């Protein structure tokens, strides 16, 4: 939905082959531990079984992303709206096409794809509610979503990061146009478009 946010999903598929290695030493070497060493093939096998090991792999990926947030310059959150489930699915999609690749490399390539839509500085988290559903979202991400709704002609308001009836209605219209569940919320499926 949000062109800037969707870039994370689209670029992931298109730019995965060009991800650099984030090096710790002058020689470009760094240690990979535990789950990062497993192959994408193994990740996919464990995912298919929904095994305990698969969930450990996903935990390793989210830990890696958190460490990236901590140490990367100009990054407060590399995945500001993507759920753990979506991130795990993006890794699974890459692994399906690259079964011999290591999970660490797949995760680094995920980071490269998410980089354009990262949250560069902190932003207040807000709860937005429509009906009986609630989404927690960064105010900055909501502003981005509102801007994209404006650009697509779905929203006549201003991109202020505030969620009210006008923003909800704009999301509903967008969701109807794109054959999504009509929630009126900036949920995962909506932001992915």
mmCIF file of N, CA and C in Angstrom, residues 43-174:
data_model
loop_
_atom_site.group_PDB
_atom_site.id
_atom_site.type_symbol
_atom_site.label_atom_id
_atom_site.label_comp_id
_atom_site.label_asym_id
_atom_site.label_seq_id
_atom_site.Cartn_x
_atom_site.Cartn_y
_atom_site.Cartn_z
ATOM 1 N N UNK A 43 16.079 -24.630 6.628
ATOM 2 C CA UNK A 43 15.084 -23.660 7.104
ATOM 3 C C UNK A 43 13.709 -24.029 6.537
ATOM 4 N N UNK A 44 13.667 -24.299 5.236
ATOM 5 C CA UNK A 44 12.407 -24.637 4.563
ATOM 6 C C UNK A 44 11.826 -25.949 5.091
ATOM 7 N N UNK A 45 12.685 -26.941 5.308
ATOM 8 C CA UNK A 45 12.219 -28.232 5.833
ATOM 9 C C UNK A 45 11.621 -28.076 7.226
ATOM 10 N N UNK A 46 12.309 -27.325 8.068
ATOM 11 C CA UNK A 46 11.821 -27.135 9.439
ATOM 12 C C UNK A 46 10.550 -26.286 9.450
ATOM 13 N N UNK A 47 10.458 -25.339 8.540
ATOM 14 C CA UNK A 47 9.241 -24.522 8.426
ATOM 15 C C UNK A 47 8.055 -25.404 8.050
ATOM 16 N N UNK A 48 8.244 -26.295 7.100
ATOM 17 C CA UNK A 48 7.168 -27.192 6.653
ATOM 18 C C UNK A 48 6.633 -28.037 7.811
ATOM 19 N N UNK A 49 7.501 -28.384 8.754
ATOM 20 C CA UNK A 49 7.097 -29.187 9.918
ATOM 21 C C UNK A 49 6.618 -28.320 11.074
ATOM 22 N N UNK A 50 6.797 -26.977 10.944
ATOM 23 C CA UNK A 50 6.502 -26.053 12.053
ATOM 24 C C UNK A 50 7.190 -26.540 13.326
ATOM 25 N N UNK A 51 8.413 -26.987 13.165
ATOM 26 C CA UNK A 51 9.166 -27.568 14.279
ATOM 27 C C UNK A 51 9.668 -26.505 15.249
ATOM 28 N N UNK A 52 10.063 -26.981 16.401
ATOM 29 C CA UNK A 52 10.661 -26.096 17.396
ATOM 30 C C UNK A 52 11.916 -25.433 16.821
ATOM 31 N N UNK A 53 12.669 -26.188 16.064
ATOM 32 C CA UNK A 53 13.901 -25.652 15.461
ATOM 33 C C UNK A 53 13.584 -24.505 14.500
ATOM 34 N N UNK A 54 12.493 -24.608 13.730
ATOM 35 C CA UNK A 54 12.088 -23.522 12.837
ATOM 36 C C UNK A 54 11.864 -22.232 13.629
ATOM 37 N N UNK A 55 11.174 -22.347 14.743
ATOM 38 C CA UNK A 55 10.907 -21.154 15.555
ATOM 39 C C UNK A 55 12.199 -20.596 16.155
ATOM 40 N N UNK A 56 13.156 -21.469 16.417
ATOM 41 C CA UNK A 56 14.479 -20.991 16.844
ATOM 42 C C UNK A 56 15.159 -20.238 15.699
ATOM 43 N N UNK A 57 15.020 -20.727 14.492
ATOM 44 C CA UNK A 57 15.590 -20.038 13.327
ATOM 45 C C UNK A 57 14.988 -18.643 13.188
ATOM 46 N N UNK A 58 13.666 -18.568 13.316
ATOM 47 C CA UNK A 58 12.986 -17.272 13.210
ATOM 48 C C UNK A 58 13.441 -16.347 14.336
ATOM 49 N N UNK A 59 13.617 -16.900 15.521
ATOM 50 C CA UNK A 59 14.141 -16.102 16.640
ATOM 51 C C UNK A 59 15.535 -15.582 16.347
ATOM 52 N N UNK A 60 16.348 -16.409 15.708
ATOM 53 C CA UNK A 60 17.696 -15.986 15.335
ATOM 54 C C UNK A 60 17.621 -14.808 14.355
ATOM 55 N N UNK A 61 16.724 -14.904 13.370
ATOM 56 C CA UNK A 61 16.564 -13.828 12.383
ATOM 57 C C UNK A 61 16.127 -12.534 13.068
ATOM 58 N N UNK A 62 15.134 -12.614 13.936
ATOM 59 C CA UNK A 62 14.664 -11.388 14.589
ATOM 60 C C UNK A 62 15.723 -10.823 15.532
ATOM 61 N N UNK A 63 16.491 -11.685 16.149
ATOM 62 C CA UNK A 63 17.609 -11.201 16.969
ATOM 63 C C UNK A 63 18.654 -10.484 16.132
ATOM 64 N N UNK A 64 18.939 -11.034 14.968
ATOM 65 C CA UNK A 64 19.892 -10.413 14.041
ATOM 66 C C UNK A 64 19.391 -9.035 13.637
ATOM 67 N N UNK A 65 18.086 -8.936 13.330
ATOM 68 C CA UNK A 65 17.515 -7.644 12.951
ATOM 69 C C UNK A 65 17.574 -6.647 14.100
ATOM 70 N N UNK A 66 17.343 -7.114 15.308
ATOM 71 C CA UNK A 66 17.439 -6.225 16.473
ATOM 72 C C UNK A 66 18.867 -5.724 16.672
ATOM 73 N N UNK A 67 19.827 -6.613 16.486
ATOM 74 C CA UNK A 67 21.228 -6.193 16.584
ATOM 75 C C UNK A 67 21.560 -5.184 15.487
ATOM 76 N N UNK A 68 21.020 -5.416 14.312
ATOM 77 C CA UNK A 68 21.230 -4.462 13.224
ATOM 78 C C UNK A 68 20.669 -3.095 13.620
ATOM 79 N N UNK A 69 19.462 -3.082 14.180
ATOM 80 C CA UNK A 69 18.873 -1.817 14.644
ATOM 81 C C UNK A 69 19.796 -1.121 15.639
ATOM 82 N N UNK A 70 20.395 -1.895 16.499
ATOM 83 C CA UNK A 70 21.253 -1.330 17.549
ATOM 84 C C UNK A 70 22.537 -0.734 16.984
ATOM 85 N N UNK A 71 23.110 -1.375 15.992
ATOM 86 C CA UNK A 71 24.449 -0.968 15.550
ATOM 87 C C UNK A 71 24.514 -0.271 14.194
ATOM 88 N N UNK A 72 23.472 -0.340 13.406
ATOM 89 C CA UNK A 72 23.509 0.299 12.089
ATOM 90 C C UNK A 72 23.326 1.804 12.217
ATOM 91 N N UNK A 73 24.088 2.520 11.449
ATOM 92 C CA UNK A 73 23.986 3.974 11.443
ATOM 93 C C UNK A 73 22.649 4.371 10.809
ATOM 94 N N UNK A 74 22.026 5.382 11.366
ATOM 95 C CA UNK A 74 20.835 5.970 10.772
ATOM 96 C C UNK A 74 19.667 4.983 10.698
ATOM 97 N N UNK A 75 19.553 4.101 11.698
ATOM 98 C CA UNK A 75 18.465 3.114 11.709
ATOM 99 C C UNK A 75 17.932 2.949 13.130
ATOM 100 N N UNK A 76 16.644 3.240 13.272
ATOM 101 C CA UNK A 76 15.976 2.972 14.542
ATOM 102 C C UNK A 76 15.240 1.635 14.473
ATOM 103 N N UNK A 77 14.679 1.319 13.294
ATOM 104 C CA UNK A 77 13.972 0.049 13.110
ATOM 105 C C UNK A 77 14.052 -0.330 11.633
ATOM 106 N N UNK A 78 14.741 -1.406 11.338
ATOM 107 C CA UNK A 78 14.909 -1.861 9.958
ATOM 108 C C UNK A 78 13.591 -2.406 9.401
ATOM 109 N N UNK A 79 12.726 -2.902 10.251
ATOM 110 C CA UNK A 79 11.436 -3.464 9.825
ATOM 111 C C UNK A 79 10.318 -2.805 10.645
ATOM 112 N N UNK A 80 9.995 -1.544 10.335
ATOM 113 C CA UNK A 80 9.101 -0.787 11.204
ATOM 114 C C UNK A 80 7.634 -1.189 11.194
ATOM 115 N N UNK A 81 7.186 -1.937 10.203
ATOM 116 C CA UNK A 81 5.789 -2.366 10.189
ATOM 117 C C UNK A 81 5.640 -3.851 9.888
ATOM 118 N N UNK A 82 6.714 -4.499 9.525
ATOM 119 C CA UNK A 82 6.638 -5.898 9.141
ATOM 120 C C UNK A 82 6.581 -6.782 10.384
ATOM 121 N N UNK A 83 5.626 -7.685 10.409
ATOM 122 C CA UNK A 83 5.502 -8.611 11.532
ATOM 123 C C UNK A 83 6.559 -9.700 11.428
ATOM 124 N N UNK A 84 6.775 -10.403 12.511
ATOM 125 C CA UNK A 84 7.692 -11.542 12.501
ATOM 126 C C UNK A 84 7.244 -12.573 11.473
ATOM 127 N N UNK A 85 5.935 -12.799 11.378
ATOM 128 C CA UNK A 85 5.418 -13.760 10.401
ATOM 129 C C UNK A 85 5.756 -13.336 8.970
ATOM 130 N N UNK A 86 5.615 -12.059 8.669
ATOM 131 C CA UNK A 86 5.934 -11.581 7.327
ATOM 132 C C UNK A 86 7.434 -11.715 7.053
ATOM 133 N N UNK A 87 8.258 -11.355 8.017
ATOM 134 C CA UNK A 87 9.704 -11.477 7.835
ATOM 135 C C UNK A 87 10.098 -12.936 7.609
ATOM 136 N N UNK A 88 9.507 -13.842 8.382
ATOM 137 C CA UNK A 88 9.793 -15.271 8.220
ATOM 138 C C UNK A 88 9.338 -15.754 6.846
ATOM 139 N N UNK A 89 8.213 -15.239 6.356
ATOM 140 C CA UNK A 89 7.728 -15.617 5.025
ATOM 141 C C UNK A 89 8.649 -15.084 3.931
ATOM 142 N N UNK A 90 9.174 -13.876 4.103
ATOM 143 C CA UNK A 90 10.113 -13.323 3.121
ATOM 144 C C UNK A 90 11.390 -14.158 3.067
ATOM 145 N N UNK A 91 11.871 -14.560 4.243
ATOM 146 C CA UNK A 91 13.049 -15.435 4.283
ATOM 147 C C UNK A 91 12.713 -16.771 3.596
ATOM 148 N N UNK A 92 11.537 -17.301 3.870
ATOM 149 C CA UNK A 92 11.140 -18.581 3.269
ATOM 150 C C UNK A 92 11.070 -18.474 1.746
ATOM 151 N N UNK A 93 10.577 -17.375 1.254
ATOM 152 C CA UNK A 93 10.486 -17.162 -0.188
ATOM 153 C C UNK A 93 11.884 -17.153 -0.815
ATOM 154 N N UNK A 94 12.802 -16.456 -0.180
ATOM 155 C CA UNK A 94 14.180 -16.428 -0.666
ATOM 156 C C UNK A 94 14.799 -17.826 -0.605
ATOM 157 N N UNK A 95 14.588 -18.506 0.510
ATOM 158 C CA UNK A 95 15.177 -19.834 0.705
ATOM 159 C C UNK A 95 14.643 -20.858 -0.288
ATOM 160 N N UNK A 96 13.407 -20.708 -0.690
ATOM 161 C CA UNK A 96 12.837 -21.618 -1.677
ATOM 162 C C UNK A 96 13.610 -21.511 -2.997
ATOM 163 N N UNK A 97 14.012 -20.290 -3.347
ATOM 164 C CA UNK A 97 14.756 -20.066 -4.591
ATOM 165 C C UNK A 97 16.253 -20.317 -4.448
ATOM 166 N N UNK A 98 16.761 -20.316 -3.207
ATOM 167 C CA UNK A 98 18.197 -20.436 -2.944
ATOM 168 C C UNK A 98 18.457 -21.443 -1.830
ATOM 169 N N UNK A 99 18.138 -22.711 -2.038
ATOM 170 C CA UNK A 99 18.199 -23.702 -0.955
ATOM 171 C C UNK A 99 19.601 -23.931 -0.388
ATOM 172 N N UNK A 100 20.637 -23.661 -1.146
ATOM 173 C CA UNK A 100 21.993 -23.901 -0.653
ATOM 174 C C UNK A 100 22.582 -22.722 0.114
ATOM 175 N N UNK A 101 21.896 -21.601 0.108
ATOM 176 C CA UNK A 101 22.388 -20.403 0.806
ATOM 177 C C UNK A 101 22.245 -20.589 2.310
ATOM 178 N N UNK A 102 23.095 -19.938 3.062
ATOM 179 C CA UNK A 102 23.007 -19.975 4.527
ATOM 180 C C UNK A 102 21.939 -18.983 5.007
ATOM 181 N N UNK A 103 21.330 -19.299 6.145
ATOM 182 C CA UNK A 103 20.313 -18.426 6.727
ATOM 183 C C UNK A 103 20.885 -17.040 7.014
ATOM 184 N N UNK A 104 22.132 -16.949 7.424
ATOM 185 C CA UNK A 104 22.747 -15.648 7.699
ATOM 186 C C UNK A 104 22.779 -14.775 6.451
ATOM 187 N N UNK A 105 23.097 -15.358 5.320
ATOM 188 C CA UNK A 105 23.137 -14.599 4.071
ATOM 189 C C UNK A 105 21.733 -14.183 3.666
ATOM 190 N N UNK A 106 20.762 -15.080 3.802
ATOM 191 C CA UNK A 106 19.370 -14.740 3.501
ATOM 192 C C UNK A 106 18.905 -13.568 4.369
ATOM 193 N N UNK A 107 19.329 -13.561 5.629
ATOM 194 C CA UNK A 107 18.946 -12.479 6.543
ATOM 195 C C UNK A 107 19.613 -11.176 6.148
ATOM 196 N N UNK A 108 20.868 -11.232 5.761
ATOM 197 C CA UNK A 108 21.554 -10.018 5.305
ATOM 198 C C UNK A 108 20.882 -9.448 4.063
ATOM 199 N N UNK A 109 20.453 -10.316 3.174
ATOM 200 C CA UNK A 109 19.788 -9.854 1.962
ATOM 201 C C UNK A 109 18.415 -9.270 2.283
ATOM 202 N N UNK A 110 17.760 -9.828 3.281
ATOM 203 C CA UNK A 110 16.504 -9.253 3.756
ATOM 204 C C UNK A 110 16.742 -7.827 4.244
ATOM 205 N N UNK A 111 17.805 -7.632 4.997
ATOM 206 C CA UNK A 111 18.132 -6.298 5.511
ATOM 207 C C UNK A 111 18.340 -5.311 4.364
ATOM 208 N N UNK A 112 19.049 -5.728 3.350
ATOM 209 C CA UNK A 112 19.270 -4.852 2.194
ATOM 210 C C UNK A 112 17.931 -4.451 1.576
ATOM 211 N N UNK A 113 17.025 -5.409 1.453
ATOM 212 C CA UNK A 113 15.731 -5.103 0.839
ATOM 213 C C UNK A 113 14.869 -4.200 1.714
ATOM 214 N N UNK A 114 15.022 -4.305 3.030
ATOM 215 C CA UNK A 114 14.230 -3.492 3.953
ATOM 216 C C UNK A 114 14.811 -2.096 4.154
ATOM 217 N N UNK A 115 16.073 -1.935 3.851
ATOM 218 C CA UNK A 115 16.780 -0.690 4.143
ATOM 219 C C UNK A 115 16.082 0.581 3.634
ATOM 220 N N UNK A 116 15.551 0.605 2.407
ATOM 221 C CA UNK A 116 14.919 1.843 1.940
ATOM 222 C C UNK A 116 13.709 2.280 2.762
ATOM 223 N N UNK A 117 13.048 1.352 3.428
ATOM 224 C CA UNK A 117 11.843 1.700 4.183
ATOM 225 C C UNK A 117 12.074 1.708 5.694
ATOM 226 N N UNK A 118 13.340 1.634 6.091
ATOM 227 C CA UNK A 118 13.629 1.604 7.532
ATOM 228 C C UNK A 118 13.173 2.903 8.193
ATOM 229 N N UNK A 119 12.989 2.834 9.472
ATOM 230 C CA UNK A 119 12.704 4.015 10.270
ATOM 231 C C UNK A 119 14.055 4.562 10.713
ATOM 232 N N UNK A 120 14.397 5.734 10.236
ATOM 233 C CA UNK A 120 15.725 6.306 10.487
ATOM 234 C C UNK A 120 15.873 6.853 11.905
ATOM 235 N N UNK A 121 14.781 7.284 12.503
ATOM 236 C CA UNK A 121 14.830 7.790 13.867
ATOM 237 C C UNK A 121 13.585 7.324 14.604
ATOM 238 N N UNK A 122 13.629 7.456 15.893
ATOM 239 C CA UNK A 122 12.525 6.981 16.719
ATOM 240 C C UNK A 122 11.213 7.656 16.371
ATOM 241 N N UNK A 123 10.134 6.949 16.605
ATOM 242 C CA UNK A 123 8.799 7.459 16.356
ATOM 243 C C UNK A 123 7.860 6.867 17.400
ATOM 244 N N UNK A 124 6.909 7.652 17.784
ATOM 245 C CA UNK A 124 5.935 7.216 18.772
ATOM 246 C C UNK A 124 5.081 6.087 18.196
ATOM 247 N N UNK A 125 4.840 5.050 18.987
ATOM 248 C CA UNK A 125 3.921 3.981 18.594
ATOM 249 C C UNK A 125 2.524 4.384 19.042
ATOM 250 N N UNK A 126 1.571 4.178 18.137
ATOM 251 C CA UNK A 126 0.193 4.519 18.453
ATOM 252 C C UNK A 126 -0.707 3.321 18.174
ATOM 253 N N UNK A 127 -1.804 3.239 18.904
ATOM 254 C CA UNK A 127 -2.820 2.216 18.671
ATOM 255 C C UNK A 127 -3.888 2.833 17.799
ATOM 256 N N UNK A 128 -4.215 2.141 16.701
ATOM 257 C CA UNK A 128 -5.310 2.582 15.856
ATOM 258 C C UNK A 128 -6.362 1.484 15.857
ATOM 259 N N UNK A 129 -7.615 1.888 16.002
ATOM 260 C CA UNK A 129 -8.703 0.936 16.147
ATOM 261 C C UNK A 129 -9.804 1.236 15.139
ATOM 262 N N UNK A 130 -10.346 0.186 14.576
ATOM 263 C CA UNK A 130 -11.531 0.270 13.724
ATOM 264 C C UNK A 130 -12.380 -0.944 14.061
ATOM 265 N N UNK A 131 -13.574 -0.700 14.489
ATOM 266 C CA UNK A 131 -14.433 -1.804 14.922
ATOM 267 C C UNK A 131 -13.817 -2.485 16.128
ATOM 268 N N UNK A 132 -13.680 -3.808 16.048
ATOM 269 C CA UNK A 132 -13.112 -4.560 17.166
ATOM 270 C C UNK A 132 -11.649 -4.934 16.938
ATOM 271 N N UNK A 133 -11.023 -4.323 15.930
ATOM 272 C CA UNK A 133 -9.626 -4.632 15.611
ATOM 273 C C UNK A 133 -8.733 -3.442 15.911
ATOM 274 N N UNK A 134 -7.524 -3.769 16.363
ATOM 275 C CA UNK A 134 -6.538 -2.745 16.708
ATOM 276 C C UNK A 134 -5.197 -3.106 16.104
ATOM 277 N N UNK A 135 -4.501 -2.107 15.637
ATOM 278 C CA UNK A 135 -3.145 -2.255 15.111
ATOM 279 C C UNK A 135 -2.263 -1.257 15.853
ATOM 280 N N UNK A 136 -1.069 -1.686 16.227
ATOM 281 C CA UNK A 136 -0.083 -0.787 16.803
ATOM 282 C C UNK A 136 0.911 -0.466 15.698
ATOM 283 N N UNK A 137 1.143 0.819 15.475
ATOM 284 C CA UNK A 137 1.954 1.266 14.350
ATOM 285 C C UNK A 137 2.741 2.506 14.757
ATOM 286 N N UNK A 138 3.892 2.675 14.154
ATOM 287 C CA UNK A 138 4.629 3.909 14.374
ATOM 288 C C UNK A 138 3.879 5.059 13.707
ATOM 289 N N UNK A 139 3.868 6.197 14.363
ATOM 290 C CA UNK A 139 3.259 7.397 13.799
ATOM 291 C C UNK A 139 3.912 7.741 12.445
ATOM 292 N N UNK A 140 5.220 7.569 12.355
ATOM 293 C CA UNK A 140 5.935 7.863 11.104
ATOM 294 C C UNK A 140 5.480 6.940 9.970
ATOM 295 N N UNK A 141 5.213 5.684 10.259
ATOM 296 C CA UNK A 141 4.740 4.749 9.237
ATOM 297 C C UNK A 141 3.326 5.122 8.808
ATOM 298 N N UNK A 142 2.495 5.521 9.750
ATOM 299 C CA UNK A 142 1.149 5.959 9.409
ATOM 300 C C UNK A 142 1.205 7.197 8.513
ATOM 301 N N UNK A 143 2.126 8.107 8.800
ATOM 302 C CA UNK A 143 2.308 9.282 7.923
ATOM 303 C C UNK A 143 2.667 8.846 6.503
ATOM 304 N N UNK A 144 3.598 7.898 6.390
ATOM 305 C CA UNK A 144 3.973 7.383 5.065
ATOM 306 C C UNK A 144 2.761 6.791 4.354
ATOM 307 N N UNK A 145 1.981 6.014 5.096
ATOM 308 C CA UNK A 145 0.796 5.380 4.509
ATOM 309 C C UNK A 145 -0.209 6.439 4.055
ATOM 310 N N UNK A 146 -0.419 7.450 4.878
ATOM 311 C CA UNK A 146 -1.331 8.526 4.490
ATOM 312 C C UNK A 146 -0.828 9.229 3.228
ATOM 313 N N UNK A 147 0.472 9.459 3.132
ATOM 314 C CA UNK A 147 1.033 10.123 1.958
ATOM 315 C C UNK A 147 0.778 9.299 0.696
ATOM 316 N N UNK A 148 0.943 7.993 0.809
ATOM 317 C CA UNK A 148 0.688 7.137 -0.350
ATOM 318 C C UNK A 148 -0.798 7.130 -0.706
ATOM 319 N N UNK A 149 -1.665 7.167 0.294
ATOM 320 C CA UNK A 149 -3.098 7.251 0.016
ATOM 321 C C UNK A 149 -3.420 8.558 -0.706
ATOM 322 N N UNK A 150 -2.767 9.638 -0.313
ATOM 323 C CA UNK A 150 -2.935 10.935 -0.986
ATOM 324 C C UNK A 150 -2.505 10.812 -2.443
ATOM 325 N N UNK A 151 -1.315 10.248 -2.656
ATOM 326 C CA UNK A 151 -0.768 10.119 -4.012
ATOM 327 C C UNK A 151 -1.632 9.237 -4.905
ATOM 328 N N UNK A 152 -2.328 8.292 -4.319
ATOM 329 C CA UNK A 152 -3.189 7.392 -5.094
ATOM 330 C C UNK A 152 -4.625 7.900 -5.197
ATOM 331 N N UNK A 153 -4.870 9.046 -4.599
ATOM 332 C CA UNK A 153 -6.205 9.635 -4.687
ATOM 333 C C UNK A 153 -7.226 9.059 -3.740
ATOM 334 N N UNK A 154 -6.773 8.342 -2.707
ATOM 335 C CA UNK A 154 -7.699 7.741 -1.742
ATOM 336 C C UNK A 154 -7.922 8.598 -0.501
ATOM 337 N N UNK A 155 -7.104 9.617 -0.315
ATOM 338 C CA UNK A 155 -7.142 10.383 0.938
ATOM 339 C C UNK A 155 -6.989 11.858 0.617
ATOM 340 N N UNK A 156 -7.927 12.650 1.127
ATOM 341 C CA UNK A 156 -7.895 14.094 0.872
ATOM 342 C C UNK A 156 -7.348 14.874 2.061
ATOM 343 N N UNK A 157 -6.957 14.174 3.112
ATOM 344 C CA UNK A 157 -6.429 14.847 4.296
ATOM 345 C C UNK A 157 -4.944 15.140 4.162
ATOM 346 N N UNK A 158 -4.334 15.407 5.298
ATOM 347 C CA UNK A 158 -2.885 15.634 5.321
ATOM 348 C C UNK A 158 -2.201 14.449 5.997
ATOM 349 N N UNK A 159 -0.980 14.195 5.599
ATOM 350 C CA UNK A 159 -0.200 13.092 6.169
ATOM 351 C C UNK A 159 0.380 13.567 7.499
ATOM 352 N N UNK A 160 -0.400 13.396 8.558
ATOM 353 C CA UNK A 160 0.002 13.896 9.871
ATOM 354 C C UNK A 160 0.266 12.793 10.891
ATOM 355 N N UNK A 161 0.084 11.538 10.506
ATOM 356 C CA UNK A 161 0.315 10.437 11.428
ATOM 357 C C UNK A 161 -0.778 10.272 12.465
ATOM 358 N N UNK A 162 -1.899 10.921 12.260
ATOM 359 C CA UNK A 162 -3.051 10.811 13.170
ATOM 360 C C UNK A 162 -4.105 9.932 12.512
ATOM 361 N N UNK A 163 -4.718 9.070 13.297
ATOM 362 C CA UNK A 163 -5.714 8.148 12.755
ATOM 363 C C UNK A 163 -7.094 8.581 13.206
ATOM 364 N N UNK A 164 -7.918 8.951 12.244
ATOM 365 C CA UNK A 164 -9.294 9.340 12.518
ATOM 366 C C UNK A 164 -10.212 8.750 11.473
ATOM 367 N N UNK A 165 -11.443 9.223 11.450
ATOM 368 C CA UNK A 165 -12.453 8.689 10.545
ATOM 369 C C UNK A 165 -12.060 8.845 9.075
ATOM 370 N N UNK A 166 -11.446 9.964 8.715
ATOM 371 C CA UNK A 166 -11.061 10.194 7.318
ATOM 372 C C UNK A 166 -9.973 9.219 6.884
ATOM 373 N N UNK A 167 -9.003 8.996 7.736
ATOM 374 C CA UNK A 167 -7.934 8.043 7.424
ATOM 375 C C UNK A 167 -8.496 6.628 7.347
ATOM 376 N N UNK A 168 -9.346 6.274 8.290
ATOM 377 C CA UNK A 168 -9.967 4.938 8.291
ATOM 378 C C UNK A 168 -10.727 4.709 6.988
ATOM 379 N N UNK A 169 -11.533 5.693 6.576
ATOM 380 C CA UNK A 169 -12.323 5.574 5.349
ATOM 381 C C UNK A 169 -11.399 5.436 4.128
ATOM 382 N N UNK A 170 -10.290 6.161 4.116
ATOM 383 C CA UNK A 170 -9.330 6.066 3.006
ATOM 384 C C UNK A 170 -8.750 4.656 2.923
ATOM 385 N N UNK A 171 -8.406 4.087 4.087
ATOM 386 C CA UNK A 171 -7.907 2.708 4.091
ATOM 387 C C UNK A 171 -8.984 1.744 3.603
ATOM 388 N N UNK A 172 -10.217 1.935 4.036
ATOM 389 C CA UNK A 172 -11.309 1.068 3.590
ATOM 390 C C UNK A 172 -11.454 1.118 2.068
ATOM 391 N N UNK A 173 -11.446 2.317 1.505
ATOM 392 C CA UNK A 173 -11.569 2.462 0.048
ATOM 393 C C UNK A 173 -10.411 1.779 -0.672
ATOM 394 N N UNK A 174 -9.203 1.990 -0.168
ATOM 395 C CA UNK A 174 -8.033 1.354 -0.763
ATOM 396 C C UNK A 174 -8.157 -0.163 -0.704
#
